[in-house]
Amino acid sequence: MDTNVNRISLTIPEADLQAIQGAMQILQDKLLPHLITLTSDDRIELPKMGDKTVAFVRKATDYARTDPALRPAFLDMDELGRDLQAVDQLGGLRRVLAPIVDGLEDSMLAAGSEAYSAALSYYQAVKVAARSRIHGAQAIADDLGQRFPGRPRTGNPQA
């Protein structure tokens, strides 16, 4: 993949950004109070209902409703119904939000990659200028070198 390709040039107009932030505030105000947060252990331990098990869950629910003699006494059919309704509601919201979140993550990755690549190019040019003893370049190279997330500098400080 060519890292010199400009994949993204993004500027969200202020009016659009304000409208988006308003919509997100509505989501936070109206949706977050209904959601829960699981721990990492919870996520691992809970049985998962995926695309392949949805039909099983729906069919088992139908049988439990139509044939109550076989239903365990501890099974709360009202709660089961609420859980299935929640899966449907949340799934619908997730289907709408997933491409937005994916687009945000991809756009952030591309923009960050381009910014980081440009900064690395500048840093390399400054290091070359410092080796050529261009006035002020060494101070910039030293300052950026302290912030560069690469390996710690050892040996020749002109490198």
CSV table of C-alpha atoms in Angstrom, one decimal:
chain,number,residue,atom,x,y,z
A,1,MET,CA,0.0,0.0,0.0
A,2,ASP,CA,1.4,3.4,-1.0
A,3,THR,CA,1.6,5.6,2.1
A,4,ASN,CA,2.0,8.7,0.0
A,5,VAL,CA,-1.5,8.5,-1.4
A,6,ASN,CA,-3.9,11.1,0.0
A,7,ARG,CA,-6.9,8.9,0.7
A,8,ILE,CA,-8.8,11.5,2.7
A,9,SER,CA,-9.2,15.3,2.8
A,10,LEU,CA,-12.0,15.9,5.2
A,11,THR,CA,-13.5,19.1,6.6
A,12,ILE,CA,-16.9,18.9,8.1
A,13,PRO,CA,-18.8,22.2,7.8
A,14,GLU,CA,-19.4,23.8,11.2
A,15,ALA,CA,-23.2,23.7,10.7
A,16,ASP,CA,-23.1,20.0,9.9
A,17,LEU,CA,-20.8,19.3,12.9
A,18,GLN,CA,-23.2,21.1,15.2
A,19,ALA,CA,-26.1,19.1,13.9
A,20,ILE,CA,-24.2,15.9,14.3
A,21,GLN,CA,-23.2,16.7,17.8
A,22,GLY,CA,-26.8,17.6,18.6
A,23,ALA,CA,-28.0,14.2,17.2
A,24,MET,CA,-25.3,12.4,19.2
A,25,GLN,CA,-26.4,14.3,22.4
A,26,ILE,CA,-30.0,13.0,21.7
A,27,LEU,CA,-28.6,9.5,21.4
A,28,GLN,CA,-26.7,9.9,24.7
A,29,ASP,CA,-29.7,11.3,26.5
A,30,LYS,CA,-32.3,8.9,25.1
A,31,LEU,CA,-30.3,5.6,24.5
A,32,LEU,CA,-27.6,5.4,27.1
A,33,PRO,CA,-29.9,5.2,30.1
A,34,HIS,CA,-31.4,2.0,28.6
A,35,LEU,CA,-28.0,0.3,28.0
A,36,ILE,CA,-25.8,-1.7,30.3
A,37,THR,CA,-22.0,-2.1,30.4
A,38,LEU,CA,-20.4,-5.5,30.6
A,39,THR,CA,-17.0,-6.4,32.0
A,40,SER,CA,-14.5,-8.3,29.8
A,41,ASP,CA,-15.2,-11.4,31.9
A,42,ASP,CA,-19.0,-10.9,31.4
A,43,ARG,CA,-18.5,-10.7,27.6
A,44,ILE,CA,-16.4,-14.0,27.7
A,45,GLU,CA,-18.8,-15.9,30.0
A,46,LEU,CA,-22.2,-15.0,28.5
A,47,PRO,CA,-23.7,-17.4,25.9
A,48,LYS,CA,-24.0,-15.5,22.6
A,49,MET,CA,-27.0,-15.3,20.4
A,50,GLY,CA,-25.8,-14.7,16.8
A,51,ASP,CA,-27.4,-15.0,13.4
A,52,LYS,CA,-27.4,-18.8,13.5
A,53,THR,CA,-29.1,-19.0,16.9
A,54,VAL,CA,-31.8,-16.3,16.4
A,55,ALA,CA,-34.1,-18.8,14.7
A,56,PHE,CA,-33.5,-21.3,17.5
A,57,VAL,CA,-34.4,-18.7,20.2
A,58,ARG,CA,-37.5,-17.6,18.3
A,59,LYS,CA,-38.7,-21.2,17.8
A,60,ALA,CA,-38.0,-22.2,21.4
A,61,THR,CA,-39.9,-19.1,22.5
A,62,ASP,CA,-42.9,-20.0,20.3
A,63,TYR,CA,-42.9,-23.5,21.7
A,64,ALA,CA,-42.7,-22.3,25.3
A,65,ARG,CA,-45.7,-20.0,24.7
A,66,THR,CA,-47.8,-22.7,22.9
A,67,ASP,CA,-46.9,-25.6,25.0
A,68,PRO,CA,-46.6,-24.3,28.6
A,69,ALA,CA,-46.7,-27.8,30.1
A,70,LEU,CA,-43.1,-28.3,29.0
A,71,ARG,CA,-41.9,-24.9,30.2
A,72,PRO,CA,-39.8,-24.8,33.4
A,73,ALA,CA,-41.5,-22.9,36.2
A,74,PHE,CA,-38.6,-20.5,36.6
A,75,LEU,CA,-38.8,-19.4,32.9
A,76,ASP,CA,-40.3,-15.8,32.9
A,77,MET,CA,-42.1,-15.5,29.5
A,78,ASP,CA,-42.7,-11.8,29.9
A,79,GLU,CA,-39.0,-11.2,30.4
A,80,LEU,CA,-38.1,-13.5,27.5
A,81,GLY,CA,-40.4,-11.4,25.3
A,82,ARG,CA,-38.8,-8.2,26.5
A,83,ASP,CA,-35.4,-9.6,25.8
A,84,LEU,CA,-36.3,-10.6,22.3
A,85,GLN,CA,-37.9,-7.2,21.7
A,86,ALA,CA,-34.7,-5.6,23.0
A,87,VAL,CA,-32.6,-7.7,20.6
A,88,ASP,CA,-34.8,-6.5,17.7
A,89,GLN,CA,-34.8,-2.9,18.7
A,90,LEU,CA,-31.0,-2.7,19.5
A,91,GLY,CA,-30.2,-4.7,16.4
A,92,GLY,CA,-32.1,-2.2,14.2
A,93,LEU,CA,-30.2,0.6,15.8
A,94,ARG,CA,-26.9,-1.2,15.5
A,95,ARG,CA,-27.5,-1.8,11.8
A,96,VAL,CA,-27.9,1.9,11.2
A,97,LEU,CA,-25.0,2.9,13.5
A,98,ALA,CA,-22.5,0.2,12.4
A,99,PRO,CA,-21.6,1.8,9.0
A,100,ILE,CA,-21.3,5.2,10.7
A,101,VAL,CA,-18.9,3.8,13.3
A,102,ASP,CA,-17.0,1.9,10.7
A,103,GLY,CA,-16.7,5.0,8.5
A,104,LEU,CA,-15.5,7.0,11.5
A,105,GLU,CA,-12.9,4.5,12.4
A,106,ASP,CA,-11.7,4.1,8.8
A,107,SER,CA,-11.6,7.9,8.3
A,108,MET,CA,-9.7,8.5,11.5
A,109,LEU,CA,-7.3,5.7,10.6
A,110,ALA,CA,-6.7,7.2,7.1
A,111,ALA,CA,-6.4,10.8,8.4
A,112,GLY,CA,-4.1,9.8,11.3
A,113,SER,CA,-2.0,7.7,9.0
A,114,GLU,CA,-1.6,10.6,6.5
A,115,ALA,CA,-0.8,13.1,9.3
A,116,TYR,CA,1.7,10.7,10.9
A,117,SER,CA,3.4,9.9,7.5
A,118,ALA,CA,3.7,13.7,6.8
A,119,ALA,CA,5.2,14.3,10.2
A,120,LEU,CA,7.7,11.5,9.7
A,121,SER,CA,8.6,12.9,6.3
A,122,TYR,CA,9.2,16.3,7.9
A,123,TYR,CA,11.2,14.7,10.7
A,124,GLN,CA,13.4,12.9,8.2
A,125,ALA,CA,14.0,16.2,6.3
A,126,VAL,CA,14.9,18.0,9.5
A,127,LYS,CA,17.4,15.3,10.5
A,128,VAL,CA,19.0,15.6,7.0
A,129,ALA,CA,19.1,19.4,7.5
A,130,ALA,CA,20.6,19.0,10.9
A,131,ARG,CA,23.4,16.7,9.5
A,132,SER,CA,24.0,19.5,6.9
A,133,ARG,CA,24.2,21.9,9.8
A,134,ILE,CA,21.3,24.1,8.7
A,135,HIS,CA,20.6,26.7,11.3
A,136,GLY,CA,17.9,25.7,13.8
A,137,ALA,CA,17.4,22.2,12.4
A,138,GLN,CA,19.3,20.4,15.2
A,139,ALA,CA,17.1,22.0,17.9
A,140,ILE,CA,14.0,20.9,16.0
A,141,ALA,CA,15.4,17.4,15.4
A,142,ASP,CA,16.3,17.1,19.1
A,143,ASP,CA,12.9,18.2,20.2
A,144,LEU,CA,11.0,15.9,17.8
A,145,GLY,CA,13.4,13.1,18.6
A,146,GLN,CA,12.3,13.2,22.2
A,147,ARG,CA,8.6,12.9,21.2
A,148,PHE,CA,9.1,10.3,18.5
A,149,PRO,CA,7.6,7.0,19.6
A,150,GLY,CA,10.4,5.0,18.0
A,151,ARG,CA,13.4,3.4,19.7
A,152,PRO,CA,15.4,5.4,22.2
A,153,ARG,CA,18.3,7.3,20.6
A,154,THR,CA,21.8,5.8,21.3
A,155,GLY,CA,25.2,6.5,19.9
A,156,ASN,CA,25.7,9.4,17.4
A,157,PRO,CA,23.5,12.3,18.2
A,158,GLN,CA,23.8,13.5,14.6
A,159,ALA,CA,22.1,10.4,13.3
